[in-house]
Amino acid sequence: MADTSARTLRLLSLLQTHRYWPGTELAERLSVSARTLRRDIDRLRELGYPVDARPGVDGGYQLAAGAALPPLVLDDDEAVAITVCLQAGSQGAGDGLAEPSIRALGKLVTVLPTRLRRRVDALRAMTESTAWTAVPVSDVDPAVLTDLALTCRREERLTFTYTAADDRTSIREVEPHRLVSQGRRWYLVAYDLTRHDWRTFRVDRLTASTTTGTRFRPRTLPAPDAATFVRNAIGARRSGYTVTAEIAAPATDVHARIGRWCTITALPDNRTHIEMTVDNLDWPILLLGRVEADFRVIGPPELIAQLREWGSRFMRTTALRG
C-alpha cells in the first residue's frame, strides 16, 4: 500500500510539472505497466484531480484545470521558492496582496516537514526586503539561501569564494548578519574579517560557502537595519543610477504605492518629486508604472532612452494585435 501511495504522489508530481505526457513515457518514469498506470490515473480522478486522457497508440495524459483547487505536490526547492515569494508579498506587495500572502504563507509553513520548516523559518527570520519582489534576476539556488540563513541564525563564521564586478575572485571569511532582497537580487550583509569592515555580497556571485564551526558575538551594524545598509551601499557605487522624476499625483498617493523604495517630496499643484538609487533601470520603470499617473523623468538620460525602447516595443505589440 505504501508503494502504491508513493507512486501515486510521484505520478501527481509529474503531471503537475509537464503539459502533456505520452502514456509510454509516463509508465517508464514510474516503472509500471500501462495497465497499472491506468489504475493510478483512475485513483487520482477519484481524489478529485481532473486528468484528461488521449486514447490510441500514441495516447497520453494531461492534468486539466478543475472546478476546485486540489492539493499540490512540491519538492523542497519549490516549497522554499514559494515561501520566499509569499514572504515578499506579505511585506507590502500592495493591491490587496499582503493579507492573502500572509494567510497562504501560514498554511504552507504549517504543513512543511520538520527538516524543511527549520530552514524556511531561518530564511524568514534572517531576511529583510527592500523590494517589491524577492525573486532574483540571477539563478540563486534556494538551498544556498536557506544555508546562508541558517548560518546567520547560528552566528557562525563563514568562508566562501567571491567574484567581484570586475571578475576578480577572492576567498572571504565573514561573520554573516542578514540576507537582504534588494531590487531583484539577493545580498548577504556580513562583517568581513579580512577587510575589518561591514560589506555586502551578491549571493549569485558567492560560491563554495563553508561554515568554519567558529561562533561569534554579533557586532553592531552601522545602519538602522540590514536593508538600509544594502540600499546605502548600492547608492555609493559608481555603477548605480540616481533616478529622479516628477509625478502628477499627490505625495500621499505616491507614498502609498512606492514610498518604501524611494525618497518622496511633495510639490505644488498635487505633484510629487521622487528620487531613488538603483543598479538596474528596469526596476524604476516598473515602479513609475505602478503609480498609475503621468510622470516626467528628470534623469538619468539612460532611463529616458530605456523608457522609449519599452514604449516602442509595447506599441509594436499593440499594432500587431490590432
PDB file of C-alpha atoms in Angstrom:
ATOM      1  CA  MET A   1       0.000   0.000   0.000  1.00  0.00           C
ATOM      2  CA  ALA A   2       2.853   2.341   0.842  1.00  0.00           C
ATOM      3  CA  ASP A   3       4.406   1.704  -2.599  1.00  0.00           C
ATOM      4  CA  THR A   4       1.085   2.492  -4.281  1.00  0.00           C
ATOM      5  CA  SER A   5       0.688   5.750  -2.343  1.00  0.00           C
ATOM      6  CA  ALA A   6       4.252   6.827  -3.082  1.00  0.00           C
ATOM      7  CA  ARG A   7       3.795   6.014  -6.768  1.00  0.00           C
ATOM      8  CA  THR A   8       0.544   7.981  -6.897  1.00  0.00           C
ATOM      9  CA  LEU A   9       2.262  11.034  -5.402  1.00  0.00           C
ATOM     10  CA  ARG A  10       5.089  10.661  -7.908  1.00  0.00           C
ATOM     11  CA  LEU A  11       2.549  10.463 -10.748  1.00  0.00           C
ATOM     12  CA  LEU A  12       0.802  13.590  -9.487  1.00  0.00           C
ATOM     13  CA  SER A  13       4.106  15.435  -9.260  1.00  0.00           C
ATOM     14  CA  LEU A  14       4.963  14.529 -12.860  1.00  0.00           C
ATOM     15  CA  LEU A  15       1.559  15.602 -14.145  1.00  0.00           C
ATOM     16  CA  GLN A  16       1.846  18.925 -12.318  1.00  0.00           C
ATOM     17  CA  THR A  17       5.193  19.785 -13.922  1.00  0.00           C
ATOM     18  CA  HIS A  18       4.614  18.716 -17.535  1.00  0.00           C
ATOM     19  CA  ARG A  19       1.989  19.862 -20.004  1.00  0.00           C
ATOM     20  CA  TYR A  20       1.395  16.505 -21.663  1.00  0.00           C
ATOM     21  CA  TRP A  21       2.844  13.037 -21.024  1.00  0.00           C
ATOM     22  CA  PRO A  22       2.736  10.215 -23.584  1.00  0.00           C
ATOM     23  CA  GLY A  23       1.473   7.119 -21.795  1.00  0.00           C
ATOM     24  CA  THR A  24       4.541   5.016 -22.611  1.00  0.00           C
ATOM     25  CA  GLU A  25       6.935   7.664 -21.290  1.00  0.00           C
ATOM     26  CA  LEU A  26       4.918   8.154 -18.118  1.00  0.00           C
ATOM     27  CA  ALA A  27       4.822   4.389 -17.472  1.00  0.00           C
ATOM     28  CA  GLU A  28       8.593   4.209 -17.962  1.00  0.00           C
ATOM     29  CA  ARG A  29       9.162   7.027 -15.473  1.00  0.00           C
ATOM     30  CA  LEU A  30       7.108   5.149 -12.872  1.00  0.00           C
ATOM     31  CA  SER A  31       8.460   1.690 -13.810  1.00  0.00           C
ATOM     32  CA  VAL A  32       4.946   0.274 -14.161  1.00  0.00           C
ATOM     33  CA  SER A  33       2.838  -1.318 -16.866  1.00  0.00           C
ATOM     34  CA  ALA A  34       0.285   0.558 -18.933  1.00  0.00           C
ATOM     35  CA  ARG A  35      -2.475  -1.200 -17.024  1.00  0.00           C
ATOM     36  CA  THR A  36      -1.087  -0.121 -13.637  1.00  0.00           C
ATOM     37  CA  LEU A  37      -0.708   3.415 -14.933  1.00  0.00           C
ATOM     38  CA  ARG A  38      -4.383   3.499 -15.901  1.00  0.00           C
ATOM     39  CA  ARG A  39      -5.350   2.348 -12.401  1.00  0.00           C
ATOM     40  CA  ASP A  40      -3.194   5.073 -10.855  1.00  0.00           C
ATOM     41  CA  ILE A  41      -4.809   7.667 -13.142  1.00  0.00           C
ATOM     42  CA  ASP A  42      -8.243   6.477 -12.020  1.00  0.00           C
ATOM     43  CA  ARG A  43      -7.130   6.775  -8.395  1.00  0.00           C
ATOM     44  CA  LEU A  44      -6.140  10.420  -8.957  1.00  0.00           C
ATOM     45  CA  ARG A  45      -9.513  11.117 -10.540  1.00  0.00           C
ATOM     46  CA  GLU A  46     -11.252   9.620  -7.500  1.00  0.00           C
ATOM     47  CA  LEU A  47      -9.266  12.059  -5.352  1.00  0.00           C
ATOM     48  CA  GLY A  48     -10.587  14.995  -7.369  1.00  0.00           C
ATOM     49  CA  TYR A  49      -7.741  15.585  -9.840  1.00  0.00           C
ATOM     50  CA  PRO A  50      -9.117  16.055 -13.396  1.00  0.00           C
ATOM     51  CA  VAL A  51      -6.822  14.073 -15.720  1.00  0.00           C
ATOM     52  CA  ASP A  52      -7.512  14.208 -19.456  1.00  0.00           C
ATOM     53  CA  ALA A  53      -6.636  11.108 -21.476  1.00  0.00           C
ATOM     54  CA  ARG A  54      -5.880  10.904 -25.172  1.00  0.00           C
ATOM     55  CA  PRO A  55      -6.714   7.404 -26.488  1.00  0.00           C
ATOM     56  CA  GLY A  56      -4.797   5.388 -29.064  1.00  0.00           C
ATOM     57  CA  VAL A  57      -1.309   4.014 -29.520  1.00  0.00           C
ATOM     58  CA  ASP A  58       0.241   7.465 -29.187  1.00  0.00           C
ATOM     59  CA  GLY A  59      -2.116   8.498 -26.418  1.00  0.00           C
ATOM     60  CA  GLY A  60      -1.196  10.061 -23.124  1.00  0.00           C
ATOM     61  CA  TYR A  61      -2.310  12.063 -20.112  1.00  0.00           C
ATOM     62  CA  GLN A  62      -2.539  15.679 -19.061  1.00  0.00           C
ATOM     63  CA  LEU A  63      -3.673  17.313 -15.832  1.00  0.00           C
ATOM     64  CA  ALA A  64      -6.595  19.614 -16.588  1.00  0.00           C
ATOM     65  CA  ALA A  65      -7.939  22.612 -14.705  1.00  0.00           C
ATOM     66  CA  GLY A  66     -10.659  21.621 -12.253  1.00  0.00           C
ATOM     67  CA  ALA A  67     -13.562  23.291 -10.529  1.00  0.00           C
ATOM     68  CA  ALA A  68     -11.734  23.213  -7.189  1.00  0.00           C
ATOM     69  CA  LEU A  69      -8.101  23.670  -6.208  1.00  0.00           C
ATOM     70  CA  PRO A  70      -6.651  20.264  -5.216  1.00  0.00           C
ATOM     71  CA  PRO A  71      -3.520  19.859  -3.069  1.00  0.00           C
ATOM     72  CA  LEU A  72      -0.183  20.377  -4.804  1.00  0.00           C
ATOM     73  CA  VAL A  73       2.881  18.188  -4.512  1.00  0.00           C
ATOM     74  CA  LEU A  74       6.027  20.299  -4.064  1.00  0.00           C
ATOM     75  CA  ASP A  75       9.659  19.337  -3.769  1.00  0.00           C
ATOM     76  CA  ASP A  76      11.917  21.073  -1.238  1.00  0.00           C
ATOM     77  CA  ASP A  77      13.233  23.742  -3.622  1.00  0.00           C
ATOM     78  CA  GLU A  78       9.729  24.562  -4.861  1.00  0.00           C
ATOM     79  CA  ALA A  79       8.430  24.897  -1.296  1.00  0.00           C
ATOM     80  CA  VAL A  80      11.281  27.266  -0.387  1.00  0.00           C
ATOM     81  CA  ALA A  81      10.780  29.325  -3.571  1.00  0.00           C
ATOM     82  CA  ILE A  82       7.051  29.729  -2.907  1.00  0.00           C
ATOM     83  CA  THR A  83       7.758  30.670   0.704  1.00  0.00           C
ATOM     84  CA  VAL A  84      10.187  33.379  -0.428  1.00  0.00           C
ATOM     85  CA  CYS A  85       7.653  34.856  -2.852  1.00  0.00           C
ATOM     86  CA  LEU A  86       4.849  34.776  -0.292  1.00  0.00           C
ATOM     87  CA  GLN A  87       7.161  36.419   2.235  1.00  0.00           C
ATOM     88  CA  ALA A  88       7.776  39.247  -0.248  1.00  0.00           C
ATOM     89  CA  GLY A  89       4.042  39.606  -0.842  1.00  0.00           C
ATOM     90  CA  SER A  90       3.321  39.721   2.883  1.00  0.00           C
ATOM     91  CA  GLN A  91       5.821  42.572   3.329  1.00  0.00           C
ATOM     92  CA  GLY A  92       3.822  45.077   1.332  1.00  0.00           C
ATOM     93  CA  ALA A  93       3.153  43.895  -2.184  1.00  0.00           C
ATOM     94  CA  GLY A  94       0.166  46.229  -2.234  1.00  0.00           C
ATOM     95  CA  ASP A  95      -3.042  45.975  -4.253  1.00  0.00           C
ATOM     96  CA  GLY A  96      -4.611  43.717  -1.616  1.00  0.00           C
ATOM     97  CA  LEU A  97      -1.945  41.005  -1.901  1.00  0.00           C
ATOM     98  CA  ALA A  98      -0.411  41.355   1.563  1.00  0.00           C
ATOM     99  CA  GLU A  99      -3.223  39.749   3.553  1.00  0.00           C
ATOM    100  CA  PRO A 100      -3.759  36.707   1.294  1.00  0.00           C
ATOM    101  CA  SER A 101       0.025  36.257   1.116  1.00  0.00           C
ATOM    102  CA  ILE A 102       0.180  36.085   4.922  1.00  0.00           C
ATOM    103  CA  ARG A 103      -2.659  33.545   5.019  1.00  0.00           C
ATOM    104  CA  ALA A 104      -1.101  31.358   2.325  1.00  0.00           C
ATOM    105  CA  LEU A 105       2.315  31.589   3.998  1.00  0.00           C
ATOM    106  CA  GLY A 106       0.842  30.447   7.309  1.00  0.00           C
ATOM    107  CA  LYS A 107      -0.825  27.455   5.660  1.00  0.00           C
ATOM    108  CA  LEU A 108       2.333  26.442   3.824  1.00  0.00           C
ATOM    109  CA  VAL A 109       4.631  26.669   6.840  1.00  0.00           C
ATOM    110  CA  THR A 110       2.182  24.627   8.924  1.00  0.00           C
ATOM    111  CA  VAL A 111       2.370  21.604   6.613  1.00  0.00           C
ATOM    112  CA  LEU A 112       6.096  21.700   5.883  1.00  0.00           C
ATOM    113  CA  PRO A 113       8.124  18.729   7.151  1.00  0.00           C
ATOM    114  CA  THR A 114      10.278  19.449  10.191  1.00  0.00           C
ATOM    115  CA  ARG A 115      13.570  19.353   8.274  1.00  0.00           C
ATOM    116  CA  LEU A 116      12.295  21.952   5.810  1.00  0.00           C
ATOM    117  CA  ARG A 117      10.384  24.104   8.294  1.00  0.00           C
ATOM    118  CA  ARG A 118      13.598  24.766  10.215  1.00  0.00           C
ATOM    119  CA  ARG A 119      15.279  26.064   7.056  1.00  0.00           C
ATOM    120  CA  VAL A 120      12.290  28.134   5.958  1.00  0.00           C
ATOM    121  CA  ASP A 121      11.887  29.645   9.435  1.00  0.00           C
ATOM    122  CA  ALA A 122      15.550  30.678   9.363  1.00  0.00           C
ATOM    123  CA  LEU A 123      15.102  32.246   5.920  1.00  0.00           C
ATOM    124  CA  ARG A 124      12.049  34.206   7.090  1.00  0.00           C
ATOM    125  CA  ALA A 125      13.754  35.392  10.268  1.00  0.00           C
ATOM    126  CA  MET A 126      17.099  36.287   8.687  1.00  0.00           C
ATOM    127  CA  THR A 127      15.761  38.067   5.573  1.00  0.00           C
ATOM    128  CA  GLU A 128      14.943  41.743   5.124  1.00  0.00           C
ATOM    129  CA  SER A 129      13.359  43.090   1.970  1.00  0.00           C
ATOM    130  CA  THR A 130      13.570  46.499   0.331  1.00  0.00           C
ATOM    131  CA  ALA A 131      11.958  45.486  -2.934  1.00  0.00           C
ATOM    132  CA  TRP A 132       8.560  44.709  -4.354  1.00  0.00           C
ATOM    133  CA  THR A 133       9.651  41.183  -5.263  1.00  0.00           C
ATOM    134  CA  ALA A 134      12.204  38.879  -3.703  1.00  0.00           C
ATOM    135  CA  VAL A 135      12.715  36.882  -6.854  1.00  0.00           C
ATOM    136  CA  PRO A 136      16.316  37.415  -8.023  1.00  0.00           C
ATOM    137  CA  VAL A 137      17.321  38.004 -11.622  1.00  0.00           C
ATOM    138  CA  SER A 138      20.160  35.534 -11.403  1.00  0.00           C
ATOM    139  CA  ASP A 139      19.864  31.841 -10.676  1.00  0.00           C
ATOM    140  CA  VAL A 140      20.221  31.528  -6.913  1.00  0.00           C
ATOM    141  CA  ASP A 141      19.676  28.025  -5.558  1.00  0.00           C
ATOM    142  CA  PRO A 142      17.027  28.062  -2.789  1.00  0.00           C
ATOM    143  CA  ALA A 143      19.249  25.663  -0.838  1.00  0.00           C
ATOM    144  CA  VAL A 144      22.017  28.284  -0.861  1.00  0.00           C
ATOM    145  CA  LEU A 145      19.634  30.881   0.568  1.00  0.00           C
ATOM    146  CA  THR A 146      18.470  28.594   3.368  1.00  0.00           C
ATOM    147  CA  ASP A 147      22.053  27.545   4.164  1.00  0.00           C
ATOM    148  CA  LEU A 148      23.108  31.192   4.466  1.00  0.00           C
ATOM    149  CA  ALA A 149      20.049  31.983   6.587  1.00  0.00           C
ATOM    150  CA  LEU A 150      20.845  29.114   8.962  1.00  0.00           C
ATOM    151  CA  THR A 151      24.442  30.352   9.269  1.00  0.00           C
ATOM    152  CA  CYS A 152      23.181  33.854  10.104  1.00  0.00           C
ATOM    153  CA  ARG A 153      20.851  32.462  12.746  1.00  0.00           C
ATOM    154  CA  ARG A 154      23.558  30.249  14.287  1.00  0.00           C
ATOM    155  CA  GLU A 155      26.003  33.177  14.374  1.00  0.00           C
ATOM    156  CA  GLU A 156      28.709  31.032  12.843  1.00  0.00           C
ATOM    157  CA  ARG A 157      31.631  32.267  10.738  1.00  0.00           C
ATOM    158  CA  LEU A 158      31.526  31.527   7.026  1.00  0.00           C
ATOM    159  CA  THR A 159      34.103  31.238   4.243  1.00  0.00           C
ATOM    160  CA  PHE A 160      33.356  31.453   0.516  1.00  0.00           C
ATOM    161  CA  THR A 161      34.790  32.365  -2.865  1.00  0.00           C
ATOM    162  CA  TYR A 162      33.526  35.710  -4.131  1.00  0.00           C
ATOM    163  CA  THR A 163      33.618  37.061  -7.690  1.00  0.00           C
ATOM    164  CA  ALA A 164      33.603  40.857  -7.818  1.00  0.00           C
ATOM    165  CA  ALA A 165      32.075  43.002 -10.574  1.00  0.00           C
ATOM    166  CA  ASP A 166      35.451  43.109 -12.371  1.00  0.00           C
ATOM    167  CA  ASP A 167      35.606  39.262 -12.343  1.00  0.00           C
ATOM    168  CA  ARG A 168      38.357  39.117  -9.731  1.00  0.00           C
ATOM    169  CA  THR A 169      37.906  36.289  -7.236  1.00  0.00           C
ATOM    170  CA  SER A 170      38.912  36.182  -3.588  1.00  0.00           C
ATOM    171  CA  ILE A 171      38.458  33.958  -0.558  1.00  0.00           C
ATOM    172  CA  ARG A 172      36.462  35.728   2.152  1.00  0.00           C
ATOM    173  CA  GLU A 173      35.867  34.874   5.797  1.00  0.00           C
ATOM    174  CA  VAL A 174      32.933  36.725   7.316  1.00  0.00           C
ATOM    175  CA  GLU A 175      30.539  36.937  10.216  1.00  0.00           C
ATOM    176  CA  PRO A 176      27.144  36.710   8.445  1.00  0.00           C
ATOM    177  CA  HIS A 177      24.418  39.045   9.676  1.00  0.00           C
ATOM    178  CA  ARG A 178      21.357  39.085   7.383  1.00  0.00           C
ATOM    179  CA  LEU A 179      20.102  38.297   3.890  1.00  0.00           C
ATOM    180  CA  VAL A 180      18.507  41.201   2.011  1.00  0.00           C
ATOM    181  CA  SER A 181      16.434  41.185  -1.179  1.00  0.00           C
ATOM    182  CA  GLN A 182      17.071  44.496  -2.928  1.00  0.00           C
ATOM    183  CA  GLY A 183      15.579  45.267  -6.324  1.00  0.00           C
ATOM    184  CA  ARG A 184      15.655  41.827  -7.930  1.00  0.00           C
ATOM    185  CA  ARG A 185      18.817  40.492  -6.297  1.00  0.00           C
ATOM    186  CA  TRP A 186      19.859  38.804  -3.057  1.00  0.00           C
ATOM    187  CA  TYR A 187      22.625  40.207  -0.852  1.00  0.00           C
ATOM    188  CA  LEU A 188      24.435  38.878   2.205  1.00  0.00           C
ATOM    189  CA  VAL A 189      25.297  41.516   4.793  1.00  0.00           C
ATOM    190  CA  ALA A 190      28.322  40.431   6.816  1.00  0.00           C
ATOM    191  CA  TYR A 191      31.363  41.666   8.711  1.00  0.00           C
ATOM    192  CA  ASP A 192      34.439  40.944   6.563  1.00  0.00           C
ATOM    193  CA  LEU A 193      37.226  39.646   8.828  1.00  0.00           C
ATOM    194  CA  THR A 194      39.903  40.378   6.202  1.00  0.00           C
ATOM    195  CA  ARG A 195      38.811  43.942   5.419  1.00  0.00           C
ATOM    196  CA  HIS A 196      37.796  44.578   9.044  1.00  0.00           C
ATOM    197  CA  ASP A 197      34.617  46.274   7.918  1.00  0.00           C
ATOM    198  CA  TRP A 198      30.993  45.608   7.037  1.00  0.00           C
ATOM    199  CA  ARG A 199      30.347  44.511   3.452  1.00  0.00           C
ATOM    200  CA  THR A 200      27.517  43.455   1.139  1.00  0.00           C
ATOM    201  CA  PHE A 201      27.950  40.401  -1.095  1.00  0.00           C
ATOM    202  CA  ARG A 202      25.719  39.473  -4.014  1.00  0.00           C
ATOM    203  CA  VAL A 203      24.616  35.908  -3.377  1.00  0.00           C
ATOM    204  CA  ASP A 204      24.756  34.936  -7.071  1.00  0.00           C
ATOM    205  CA  ARG A 205      28.488  35.781  -7.039  1.00  0.00           C
ATOM    206  CA  LEU A 206      29.162  33.663  -3.974  1.00  0.00           C
ATOM    207  CA  THR A 207      30.362  30.045  -4.339  1.00  0.00           C
ATOM    208  CA  ALA A 208      31.895  27.246  -2.272  1.00  0.00           C
ATOM    209  CA  SER A 209      30.496  28.536   1.010  1.00  0.00           C
ATOM    210  CA  THR A 210      31.521  26.577   4.113  1.00  0.00           C
ATOM    211  CA  THR A 211      30.904  27.173   7.789  1.00  0.00           C
ATOM    212  CA  THR A 212      34.018  27.187   9.942  1.00  0.00           C
ATOM    213  CA  GLY A 213      32.373  25.954  13.135  1.00  0.00           C
ATOM    214  CA  THR A 214      33.534  29.102  14.951  1.00  0.00           C
ATOM    215  CA  ARG A 215      30.780  31.042  16.712  1.00  0.00           C
ATOM    216  CA  PHE A 216      30.945  34.823  17.065  1.00  0.00           C
ATOM    217  CA  ARG A 217      29.367  37.577  19.115  1.00  0.00           C
ATOM    218  CA  PRO A 218      27.229  39.805  16.850  1.00  0.00           C
ATOM    219  CA  ARG A 219      28.664  43.242  16.106  1.00  0.00           C
ATOM    220  CA  THR A 220      26.679  46.456  15.833  1.00  0.00           C
ATOM    221  CA  LEU A 221      25.665  47.157  12.247  1.00  0.00           C
ATOM    222  CA  PRO A 222      26.428  50.794  11.247  1.00  0.00           C
ATOM    223  CA  ALA A 223      22.870  51.313   9.949  1.00  0.00           C
ATOM    224  CA  PRO A 224      19.316  51.116  11.328  1.00  0.00           C
ATOM    225  CA  ASP A 225      18.879  47.725   9.648  1.00  0.00           C
ATOM    226  CA  ALA A 226      20.437  45.473   7.024  1.00  0.00           C
ATOM    227  CA  ALA A 227      18.075  46.644   4.274  1.00  0.00           C
ATOM    228  CA  THR A 228      19.129  50.270   4.799  1.00  0.00           C
ATOM    229  CA  PHE A 229      22.785  49.219   4.823  1.00  0.00           C
ATOM    230  CA  VAL A 230      22.432  47.488   1.441  1.00  0.00           C
ATOM    231  CA  ARG A 231      20.487  50.394  -0.036  1.00  0.00           C
ATOM    232  CA  ASN A 232      23.176  52.855   1.084  1.00  0.00           C
ATOM    233  CA  ALA A 233      25.964  50.594  -0.184  1.00  0.00           C
ATOM    234  CA  ILE A 234      24.393  50.310  -3.616  1.00  0.00           C
ATOM    235  CA  GLY A 235      23.806  54.054  -3.717  1.00  0.00           C
ATOM    236  CA  ALA A 236      27.504  54.689  -3.069  1.00  0.00           C
ATOM    237  CA  ARG A 237      28.656  52.587  -6.021  1.00  0.00           C
ATOM    238  CA  ARG A 238      29.562  54.352  -9.221  1.00  0.00           C
ATOM    239  CA  SER A 239      27.808  51.699 -11.286  1.00  0.00           C
ATOM    240  CA  GLY A 240      24.430  52.713  -9.865  1.00  0.00           C
ATOM    241  CA  TYR A 241      21.917  55.192 -11.221  1.00  0.00           C
ATOM    242  CA  THR A 242      20.249  58.044  -9.368  1.00  0.00           C
ATOM    243  CA  VAL A 243      16.724  58.253 -10.737  1.00  0.00           C
ATOM    244  CA  THR A 244      14.667  61.425 -10.303  1.00  0.00           C
ATOM    245  CA  ALA A 245      11.184  62.103 -11.632  1.00  0.00           C
ATOM    246  CA  GLU A 246       8.102  64.242 -11.125  1.00  0.00           C
ATOM    247  CA  ILE A 247       4.739  62.508 -10.877  1.00  0.00           C
ATOM    248  CA  ALA A 248       1.348  64.136 -11.462  1.00  0.00           C
ATOM    249  CA  ALA A 249      -0.167  62.751  -8.282  1.00  0.00           C
ATOM    250  CA  PRO A 250      -0.316  63.831  -4.624  1.00  0.00           C
ATOM    251  CA  ALA A 251       2.571  62.754  -2.401  1.00  0.00           C
ATOM    252  CA  THR A 252       0.217  60.722  -0.193  1.00  0.00           C
ATOM    253  CA  ASP A 253      -0.898  58.619  -3.165  1.00  0.00           C
ATOM    254  CA  VAL A 254       2.658  58.115  -4.402  1.00  0.00           C
ATOM    255  CA  HIS A 255       3.864  57.172  -0.940  1.00  0.00           C
ATOM    256  CA  ALA A 256       1.110  54.579  -0.558  1.00  0.00           C
ATOM    257  CA  ARG A 257       2.193  52.817  -3.742  1.00  0.00           C
ATOM    258  CA  ILE A 258       6.000  53.139  -3.930  1.00  0.00           C
ATOM    259  CA  GLY A 259       7.045  55.090  -0.849  1.00  0.00           C
ATOM    260  CA  ARG A 260       9.158  52.324   0.651  1.00  0.00           C
ATOM    261  CA  TRP A 261      11.525  52.289  -2.340  1.00  0.00           C
ATOM    262  CA  CYS A 262      12.275  55.970  -2.887  1.00  0.00           C
ATOM    263  CA  THR A 263      12.549  59.413  -1.291  1.00  0.00           C
ATOM    264  CA  ILE A 264       9.391  61.465  -1.784  1.00  0.00           C
ATOM    265  CA  THR A 265       8.983  65.256  -1.751  1.00  0.00           C
ATOM    266  CA  ALA A 266       5.610  66.957  -2.109  1.00  0.00           C
ATOM    267  CA  LEU A 267       5.427  69.664  -4.787  1.00  0.00           C
ATOM    268  CA  PRO A 268       2.773  72.329  -5.508  1.00  0.00           C
ATOM    269  CA  ASP A 269      -0.294  71.505  -7.614  1.00  0.00           C
ATOM    270  CA  ASN A 270      -0.565  67.933  -6.287  1.00  0.00           C
ATOM    271  CA  ARG A 271       2.692  66.849  -7.863  1.00  0.00           C
ATOM    272  CA  THR A 272       5.431  64.725  -6.293  1.00  0.00           C
ATOM    273  CA  HIS A 273       9.200  64.547  -6.726  1.00  0.00           C
ATOM    274  CA  ILE A 274      10.821  61.137  -6.231  1.00  0.00           C
ATOM    275  CA  GLU A 275      14.448  60.025  -6.049  1.00  0.00           C
ATOM    276  CA  MET A 276      15.934  56.538  -5.822  1.00  0.00           C
ATOM    277  CA  THR A 277      19.259  54.824  -6.413  1.00  0.00           C
ATOM    278  CA  VAL A 278      19.220  51.593  -8.401  1.00  0.00           C
ATOM    279  CA  ASP A 279      21.633  49.282 -10.180  1.00  0.00           C
ATOM    280  CA  ASN A 280      19.078  48.279 -12.833  1.00  0.00           C
ATOM    281  CA  LEU A 281      16.835  50.647 -14.791  1.00  0.00           C
ATOM    282  CA  ASP A 282      14.041  48.112 -15.298  1.00  0.00           C
ATOM    283  CA  TRP A 283      13.028  48.470 -11.646  1.00  0.00           C
ATOM    284  CA  PRO A 284      12.208  52.232 -11.663  1.00  0.00           C
ATOM    285  CA  ILE A 285      10.199  51.766 -14.885  1.00  0.00           C
ATOM    286  CA  LEU A 286       8.044  49.186 -13.114  1.00  0.00           C
ATOM    287  CA  LEU A 287       7.650  51.462 -10.087  1.00  0.00           C
ATOM    288  CA  LEU A 288       6.704  54.518 -12.143  1.00  0.00           C
ATOM    289  CA  GLY A 289       4.113  52.465 -13.987  1.00  0.00           C
ATOM    290  CA  ARG A 290       2.785  51.208 -10.672  1.00  0.00           C
ATOM    291  CA  VAL A 291       1.768  54.737  -9.615  1.00  0.00           C
ATOM    292  CA  GLU A 292      -0.785  54.878 -12.458  1.00  0.00           C
ATOM    293  CA  ALA A 293      -0.255  58.604 -13.104  1.00  0.00           C
ATOM    294  CA  ASP A 294       1.558  60.754 -15.665  1.00  0.00           C
ATOM    295  CA  PHE A 295       5.205  61.405 -14.854  1.00  0.00           C
ATOM    296  CA  ARG A 296       8.269  63.202 -16.207  1.00  0.00           C
ATOM    297  CA  VAL A 297      11.735  61.660 -15.864  1.00  0.00           C
ATOM    298  CA  ILE A 298      14.370  64.204 -14.895  1.00  0.00           C
ATOM    299  CA  GLY A 299      17.273  61.805 -15.007  1.00  0.00           C
ATOM    300  CA  PRO A 300      19.309  59.869 -15.837  1.00  0.00           C
ATOM    301  CA  PRO A 301      19.286  60.022 -19.678  1.00  0.00           C
ATOM    302  CA  GLU A 302      19.708  56.239 -19.798  1.00  0.00           C
ATOM    303  CA  LEU A 303      16.302  55.805 -18.154  1.00  0.00           C
ATOM    304  CA  ILE A 304      14.629  58.065 -20.723  1.00  0.00           C
ATOM    305  CA  ALA A 305      16.193  56.009 -23.533  1.00  0.00           C
ATOM    306  CA  GLN A 306      15.058  52.776 -21.943  1.00  0.00           C
ATOM    307  CA  LEU A 307      11.517  54.097 -21.493  1.00  0.00           C
ATOM    308  CA  ARG A 308      11.413  54.944 -25.194  1.00  0.00           C
ATOM    309  CA  GLU A 309      12.607  51.456 -26.059  1.00  0.00           C
ATOM    310  CA  TRP A 310       9.968  49.851 -23.831  1.00  0.00           C
ATOM    311  CA  GLY A 311       7.276  52.140 -25.268  1.00  0.00           C
ATOM    312  CA  SER A 312       8.219  51.305 -28.856  1.00  0.00           C
ATOM    313  CA  ARG A 313       8.143  47.598 -28.064  1.00  0.00           C
ATOM    314  CA  PHE A 314       4.705  47.820 -26.474  1.00  0.00           C
ATOM    315  CA  MET A 315       3.377  49.904 -29.382  1.00  0.00           C
ATOM    316  CA  ARG A 316       4.649  47.339 -31.895  1.00  0.00           C
ATOM    317  CA  THR A 317       2.944  44.588 -29.947  1.00  0.00           C
ATOM    318  CA  THR A 318      -0.326  46.520 -29.879  1.00  0.00           C
ATOM    319  CA  ALA A 319      -0.106  47.205 -33.621  1.00  0.00           C
ATOM    320  CA  LEU A 320       0.425  43.510 -34.368  1.00  0.00           C
ATOM    321  CA  ARG A 321      -2.642  42.544 -32.332  1.00  0.00           C
ATOM    322  CA  GLY A 322      -4.699  45.290 -33.941  1.00  0.00           C
TER     323      GLY A 322
END
